[in-house]
XYZ file of C-alpha atoms in Angstrom:
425
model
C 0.000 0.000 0.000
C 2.833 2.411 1.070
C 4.637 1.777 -2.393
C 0.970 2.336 -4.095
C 0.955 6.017 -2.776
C 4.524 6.478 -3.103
C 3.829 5.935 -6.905
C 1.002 8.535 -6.385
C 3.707 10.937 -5.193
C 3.089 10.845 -1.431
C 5.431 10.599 1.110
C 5.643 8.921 4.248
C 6.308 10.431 7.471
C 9.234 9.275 8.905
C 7.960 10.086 12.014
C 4.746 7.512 11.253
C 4.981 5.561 9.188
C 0.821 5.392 8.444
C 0.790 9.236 7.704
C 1.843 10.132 3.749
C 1.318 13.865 2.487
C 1.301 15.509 -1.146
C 1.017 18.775 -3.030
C -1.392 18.561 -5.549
C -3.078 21.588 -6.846
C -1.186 23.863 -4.390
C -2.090 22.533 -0.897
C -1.284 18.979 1.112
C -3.443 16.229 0.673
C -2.869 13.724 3.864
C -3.171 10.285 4.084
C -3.622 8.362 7.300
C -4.066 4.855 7.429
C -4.992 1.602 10.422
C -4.859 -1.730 8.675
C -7.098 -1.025 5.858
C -8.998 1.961 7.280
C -7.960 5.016 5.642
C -9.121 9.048 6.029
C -8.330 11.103 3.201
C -8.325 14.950 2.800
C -7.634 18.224 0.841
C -9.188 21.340 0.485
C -10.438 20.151 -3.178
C -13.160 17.346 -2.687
C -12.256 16.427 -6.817
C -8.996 15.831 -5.406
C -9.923 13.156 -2.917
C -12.236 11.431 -5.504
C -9.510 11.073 -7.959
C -6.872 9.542 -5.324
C -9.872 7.235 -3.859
C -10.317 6.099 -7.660
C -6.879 5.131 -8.572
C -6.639 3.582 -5.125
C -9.579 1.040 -6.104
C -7.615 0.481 -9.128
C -5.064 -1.435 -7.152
C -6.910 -2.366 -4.294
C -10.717 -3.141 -5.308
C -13.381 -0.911 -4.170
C -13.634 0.717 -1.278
C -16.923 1.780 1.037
C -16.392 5.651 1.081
C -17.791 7.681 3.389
C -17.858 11.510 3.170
C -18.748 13.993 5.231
C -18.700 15.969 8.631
C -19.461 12.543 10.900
C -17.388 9.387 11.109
C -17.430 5.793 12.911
C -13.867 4.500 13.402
C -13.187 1.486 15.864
C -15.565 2.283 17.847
C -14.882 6.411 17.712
C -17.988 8.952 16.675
C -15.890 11.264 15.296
C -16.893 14.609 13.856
C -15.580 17.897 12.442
C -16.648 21.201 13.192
C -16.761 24.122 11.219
C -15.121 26.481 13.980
C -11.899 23.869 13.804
C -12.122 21.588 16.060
C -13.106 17.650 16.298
C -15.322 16.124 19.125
C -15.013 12.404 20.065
C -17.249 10.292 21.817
C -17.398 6.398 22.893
C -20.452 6.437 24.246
C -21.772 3.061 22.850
C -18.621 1.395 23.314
C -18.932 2.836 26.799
C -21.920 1.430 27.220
C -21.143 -1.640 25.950
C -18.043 -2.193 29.092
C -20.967 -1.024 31.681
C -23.563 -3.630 30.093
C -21.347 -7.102 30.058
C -20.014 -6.047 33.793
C -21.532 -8.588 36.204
C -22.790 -5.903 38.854
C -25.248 -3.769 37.645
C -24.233 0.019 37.561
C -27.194 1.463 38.757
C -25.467 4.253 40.279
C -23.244 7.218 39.074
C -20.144 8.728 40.877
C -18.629 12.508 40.482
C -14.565 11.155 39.756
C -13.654 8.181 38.804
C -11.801 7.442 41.860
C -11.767 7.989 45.533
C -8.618 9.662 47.607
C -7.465 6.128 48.596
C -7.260 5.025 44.684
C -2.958 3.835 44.846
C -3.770 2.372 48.493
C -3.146 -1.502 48.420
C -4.010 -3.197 52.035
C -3.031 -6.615 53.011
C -5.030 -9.069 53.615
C -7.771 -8.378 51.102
C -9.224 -11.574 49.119
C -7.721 -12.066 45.852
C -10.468 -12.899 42.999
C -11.329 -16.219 42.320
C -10.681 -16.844 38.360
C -13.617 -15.971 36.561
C -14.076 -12.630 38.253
C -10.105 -12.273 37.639
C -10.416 -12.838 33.934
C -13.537 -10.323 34.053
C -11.470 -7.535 35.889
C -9.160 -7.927 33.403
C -11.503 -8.243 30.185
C -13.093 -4.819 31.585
C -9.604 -2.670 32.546
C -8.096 -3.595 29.093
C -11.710 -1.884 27.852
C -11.247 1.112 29.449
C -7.741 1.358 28.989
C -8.969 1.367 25.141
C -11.371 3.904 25.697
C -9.069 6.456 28.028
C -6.494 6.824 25.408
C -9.155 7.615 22.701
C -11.262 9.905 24.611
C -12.163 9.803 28.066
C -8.585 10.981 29.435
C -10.760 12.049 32.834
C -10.905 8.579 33.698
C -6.836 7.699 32.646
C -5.303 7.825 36.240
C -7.493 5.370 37.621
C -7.284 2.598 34.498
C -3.546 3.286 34.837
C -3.648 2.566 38.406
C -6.552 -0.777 37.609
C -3.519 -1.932 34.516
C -1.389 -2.418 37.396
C -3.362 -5.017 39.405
C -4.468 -7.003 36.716
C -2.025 -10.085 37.698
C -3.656 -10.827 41.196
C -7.028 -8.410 41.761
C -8.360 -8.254 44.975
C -11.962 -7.251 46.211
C -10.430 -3.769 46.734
C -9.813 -3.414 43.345
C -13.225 -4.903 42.058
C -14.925 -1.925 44.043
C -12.215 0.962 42.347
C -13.213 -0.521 38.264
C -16.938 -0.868 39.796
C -16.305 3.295 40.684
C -15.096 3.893 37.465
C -18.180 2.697 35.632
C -20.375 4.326 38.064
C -18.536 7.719 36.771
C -18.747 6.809 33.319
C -22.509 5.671 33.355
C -23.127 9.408 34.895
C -20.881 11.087 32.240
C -21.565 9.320 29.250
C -22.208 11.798 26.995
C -19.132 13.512 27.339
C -16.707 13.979 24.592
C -13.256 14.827 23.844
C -12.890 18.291 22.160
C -9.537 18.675 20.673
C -8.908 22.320 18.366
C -5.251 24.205 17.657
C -5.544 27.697 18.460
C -1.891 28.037 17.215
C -0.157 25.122 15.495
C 2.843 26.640 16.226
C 2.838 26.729 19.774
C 2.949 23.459 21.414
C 2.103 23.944 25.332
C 3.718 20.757 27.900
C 2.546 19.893 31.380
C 4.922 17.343 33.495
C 3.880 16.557 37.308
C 4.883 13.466 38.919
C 3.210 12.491 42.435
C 5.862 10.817 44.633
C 5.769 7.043 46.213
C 2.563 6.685 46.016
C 2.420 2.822 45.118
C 2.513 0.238 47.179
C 6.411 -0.231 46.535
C 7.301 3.222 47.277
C 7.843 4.343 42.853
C 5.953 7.706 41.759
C 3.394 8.147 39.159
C 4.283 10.417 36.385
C 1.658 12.598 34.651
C 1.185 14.270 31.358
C -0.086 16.343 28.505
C 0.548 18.229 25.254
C -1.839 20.839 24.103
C -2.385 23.531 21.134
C -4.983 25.050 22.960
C -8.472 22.877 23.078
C -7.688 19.583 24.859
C -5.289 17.427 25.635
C -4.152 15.932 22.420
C -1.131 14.081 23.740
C -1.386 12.448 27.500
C 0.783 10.373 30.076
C -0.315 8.806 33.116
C 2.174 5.971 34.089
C 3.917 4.643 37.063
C 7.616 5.065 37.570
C 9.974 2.119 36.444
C 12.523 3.127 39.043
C 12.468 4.283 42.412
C 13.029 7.918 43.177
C 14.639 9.324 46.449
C 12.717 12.652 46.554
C 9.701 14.459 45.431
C 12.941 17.020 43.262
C 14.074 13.405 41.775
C 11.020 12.166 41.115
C 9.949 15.311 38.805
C 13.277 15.150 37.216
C 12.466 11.450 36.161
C 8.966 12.434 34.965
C 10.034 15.014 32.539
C 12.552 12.464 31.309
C 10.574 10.100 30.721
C 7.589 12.563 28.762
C 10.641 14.909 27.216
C 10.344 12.320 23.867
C 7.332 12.891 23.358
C 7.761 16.787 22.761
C 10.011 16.027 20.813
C 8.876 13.385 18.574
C 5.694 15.928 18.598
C 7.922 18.774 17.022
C 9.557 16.487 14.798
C 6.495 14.360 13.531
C 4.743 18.447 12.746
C 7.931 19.433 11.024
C 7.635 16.989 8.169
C 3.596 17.846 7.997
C 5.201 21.451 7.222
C 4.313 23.403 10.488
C 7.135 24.734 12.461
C 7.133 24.857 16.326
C 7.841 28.964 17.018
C 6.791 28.420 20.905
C 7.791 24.998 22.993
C 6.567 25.613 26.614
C 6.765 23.243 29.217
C 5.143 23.588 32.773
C 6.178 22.495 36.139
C 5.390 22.955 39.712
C 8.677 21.833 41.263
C 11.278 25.013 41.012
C 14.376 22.904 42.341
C 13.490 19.931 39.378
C 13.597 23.314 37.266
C 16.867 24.019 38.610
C 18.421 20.617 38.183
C 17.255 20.800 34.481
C 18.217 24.183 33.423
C 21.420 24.025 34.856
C 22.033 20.699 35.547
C 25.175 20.031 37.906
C 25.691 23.439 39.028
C 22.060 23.181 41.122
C 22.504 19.916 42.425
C 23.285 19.129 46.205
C 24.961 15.593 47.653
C 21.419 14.263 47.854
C 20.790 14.446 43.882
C 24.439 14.387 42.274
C 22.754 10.437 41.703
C 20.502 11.082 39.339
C 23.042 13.182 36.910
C 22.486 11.005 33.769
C 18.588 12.323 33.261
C 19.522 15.840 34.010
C 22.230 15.595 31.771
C 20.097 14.542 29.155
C 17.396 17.145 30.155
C 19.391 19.748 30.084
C 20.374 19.086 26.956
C 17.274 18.304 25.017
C 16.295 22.138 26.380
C 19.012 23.404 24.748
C 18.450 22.135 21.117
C 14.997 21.726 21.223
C 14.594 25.244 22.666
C 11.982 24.239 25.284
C 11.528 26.933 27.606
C 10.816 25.698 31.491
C 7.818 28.022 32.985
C 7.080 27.565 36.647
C 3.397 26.398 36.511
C 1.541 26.872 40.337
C 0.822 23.677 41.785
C -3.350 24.738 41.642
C -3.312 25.187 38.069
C -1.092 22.327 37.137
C -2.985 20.033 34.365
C -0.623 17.228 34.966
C -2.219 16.953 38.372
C -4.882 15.188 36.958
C -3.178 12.383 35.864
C -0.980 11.674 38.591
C -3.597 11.767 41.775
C -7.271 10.740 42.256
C -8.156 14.592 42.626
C -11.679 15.525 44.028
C -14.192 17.844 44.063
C -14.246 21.299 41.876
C -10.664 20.807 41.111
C -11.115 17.372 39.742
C -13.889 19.030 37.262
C -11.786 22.294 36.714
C -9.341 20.454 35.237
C -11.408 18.140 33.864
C -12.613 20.805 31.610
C -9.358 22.087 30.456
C -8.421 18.356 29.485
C -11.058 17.195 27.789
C -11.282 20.580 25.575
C -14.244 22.144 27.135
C -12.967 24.901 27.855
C -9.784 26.399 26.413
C -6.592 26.340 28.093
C -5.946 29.814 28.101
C -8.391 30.504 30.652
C -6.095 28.428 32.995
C -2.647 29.758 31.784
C -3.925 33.665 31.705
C -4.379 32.985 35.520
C -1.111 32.202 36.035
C 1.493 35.034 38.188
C 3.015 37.024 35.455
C 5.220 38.679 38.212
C 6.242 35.516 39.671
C 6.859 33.971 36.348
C 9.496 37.187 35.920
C 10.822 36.311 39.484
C 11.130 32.754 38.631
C 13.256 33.389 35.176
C 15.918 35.775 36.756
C 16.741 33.428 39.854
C 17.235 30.649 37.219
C 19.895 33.274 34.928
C 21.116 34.340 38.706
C 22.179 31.113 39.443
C 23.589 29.949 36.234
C 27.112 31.715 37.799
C 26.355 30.594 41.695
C 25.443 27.141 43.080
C 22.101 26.896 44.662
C 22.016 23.617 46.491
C 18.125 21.911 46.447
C 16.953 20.875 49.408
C 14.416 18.409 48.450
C 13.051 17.665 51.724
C 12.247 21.716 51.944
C 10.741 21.260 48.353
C 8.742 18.079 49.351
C 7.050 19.444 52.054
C 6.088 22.918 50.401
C 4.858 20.956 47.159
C 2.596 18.880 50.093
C 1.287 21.723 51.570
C 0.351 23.186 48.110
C -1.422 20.638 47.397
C -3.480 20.588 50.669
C -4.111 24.106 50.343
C -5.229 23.718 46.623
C -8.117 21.328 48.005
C -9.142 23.574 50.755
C -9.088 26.646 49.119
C -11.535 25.960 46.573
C -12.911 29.878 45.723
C -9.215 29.602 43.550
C -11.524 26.961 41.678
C -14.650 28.560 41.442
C -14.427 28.954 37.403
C -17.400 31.142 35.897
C -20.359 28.469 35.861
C -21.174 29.135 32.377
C -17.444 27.980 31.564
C -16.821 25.001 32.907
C -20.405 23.533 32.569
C -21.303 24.527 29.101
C -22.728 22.092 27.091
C -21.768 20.272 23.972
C -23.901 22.818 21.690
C -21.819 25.894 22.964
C -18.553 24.304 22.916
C -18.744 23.149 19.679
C -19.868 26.747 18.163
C -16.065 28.071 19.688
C -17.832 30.093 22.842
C -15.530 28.132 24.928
């Protein structure tokens, strides 16, 4: 197939290997392509028609569908005029509530209580057949969270995790998260670009909070509406501090930003703005200026911030300090609650734009936060990690107890489909 549209004049991104461009008439025409699922377009609909035609001619014909509206594995996906693209699961959603044992006659508000990474002793493992269904239903959701329903990602990446030996505690947490989804099952993803060419990065990474003592690293890329690009995964090492644990988490998410960049590069757009957000200033430190800001308790973990620091430097990411209430990546490293959980919530799933979160944001302390990093570029700041853990904690306890700093304008963070979709987001 690749060699068919090669002969057509396309070519492959090297960056994926299913996406193939070409100038015809003046503008791209892009190619995408899953097995033998393909979505075609170009400015010219003549255009399409003619490269669907001599596709047949190789390959047989094709069921073409055209239009604003699309089914795709599962997906109702649809384009808007204003730009954007809303997608919904709700039948396959339905589907994973229906062929669950227990019937969900109940909703939730999250997807997850506060006690979602706790793991007690003791509990009763799941005989077999309930094992195999806790398993059936997490891989399910796991499908459906990385299409669409990110609000519900931290807790299937917590559920992925206990899939070897479930217990009853674990039963109840998947039976929450289908209680949340059976209340919020008409919600969709809403993903626009407000400017293609600047790509904004949130890293967070929420320390020991397994069982064995690793973090949980959190994620997302956006243009503007939505999270396009997410991470929510636990930590494959061990960190010795809250400082080291951020440092791993932006490690570990740094390749996607850049395979982002690259992979938007060869579609022809050019990345004028990189931004990436964090709440922890002495992980800033380490990765700005690598050795000179580290102390005898992180001179360990030199090989990431070597590697940070250097990624920053020819990718031209710039490091903004991000307050810990406003951090997106929050959501995908804790079970958050309340009007925070649905603040963010909003922001994520592209109801409401993300510049209403990052126009909140310190201007002053943003300044502040730029000149002590160039001040210490000739001096060594030590971090003291244990000072940083404990502020970061009591950030976070004051983000939950303070919630007027969450009381977004009703008519923003509860409008409906209708308004969203018409831009007044």
């Amino acid at each position: 197939y690749r060699e068919t549209l090669e002969g057509l004049g396309f070519v492959v991104n090297p960056y994926d290997q299913c996406v193939a461009n070409a100038t015809i008439n003046g503008s791209t025409c892009t190619i995408c392509w899953y097995v033998d699922d393909n979505k075609i377009s170009h400015i010219d609909p003549d255009v399409v028609t003619n490269i669907i035609e001599k596709i047949e001619k190789k390959f047989g014909k094709m069921k073409v569908s055209r239009g604003r509206g699309h089914d795709f594995l599962g997906m109702k996906i649809h384009f808007h005029d204003n730009g954007t693209v809303s997608i919904d699961m709700k039948e396959y959603v339905k589907g994973a509530i229906d062929e669950f044992p227990e019937k969900i006659s109940r909703s939730a508000s999250t997807p997850a209580t506060r006690h979602l990474f706790e793991v007690r002793d003791g509990v009763k493992e799941l005989d077999k057949e309930n094992a195999e269904i806790f398993h059936s239903t997490v891989a399910k959701l796991l499908y459906i969270c990385k299409r669409c329903r990110l609000d519900i990602q931290n807790a299937v990446a917590f559920l992925t995790t206990r899939v070897s030996k479930p217990d009853e505690d674990d039963w109840k947490k998947l039976r929450r998260v289908l209680q949340y989804l059976k209340g919020t099952i008409d919600d969709k993803l809403i993903l626009g670009c407000k400017n293609i060419g600047k790509m904004e990065s949130f890293v967070d990474a929420a320390f020991a909070v397994h069982k064995d003592m690793k973090s949980h690293t959190g994620g997302g890329i956006s243009w503007g509406i939505g999270i396009l690009l997410s991470m929510c995964q636990k930590q494959k090492l061990n960190a010795k501090s809250s400082t080291e644990a951020e440092v791993i988490g932006v490690s570990d998410f740094i390749s996607n930003m850049i395979w982002a960049r690259m992979f938007l590069e060869k579609q022809g757009y050019t990345i004028d703005e990189n931004l990436l957000y964090q709440d922890n200033q002495s992980a800033m430190k380490i990765e700005e200026n690598g050795s000179k800001s580290c102390s005898k308790r992180s001179r360990h973990i030199d090989m990431r911030y070597f590697f940070i620091k250097d990624r920053l430097e020819t990718e031209g990411i710039d490091i903004i300090y991000c307050p810990t209430e406003y951090m997106v990546a929050d959501f995908f490293t804790k079970p958050l609650q309340g009007k925070l959980f649905h603040y963010l919530k909003a922001i994520i799933m592209g109801h409401v734009p993300l510049e209403t979160l990052t126009s909140r944001f310190n201007t002053k302390n943003q300044e502040r936060v730029e000149e002590h990093g160039k001040a210490i570029s000739n001096n060594v700041i030590p971090c003291v990690e244990s000072d940083t853990q404990d502020s970061n904690k009591r950030g976070r306890q004051n983000a939950e107890k303070k919630n007027d700093k969450f009381q977004v304008v009703t008519e923003e963070v509860k409008l409906s489909y209708a308004d969203a979709v018409r831009g007044q987001g």
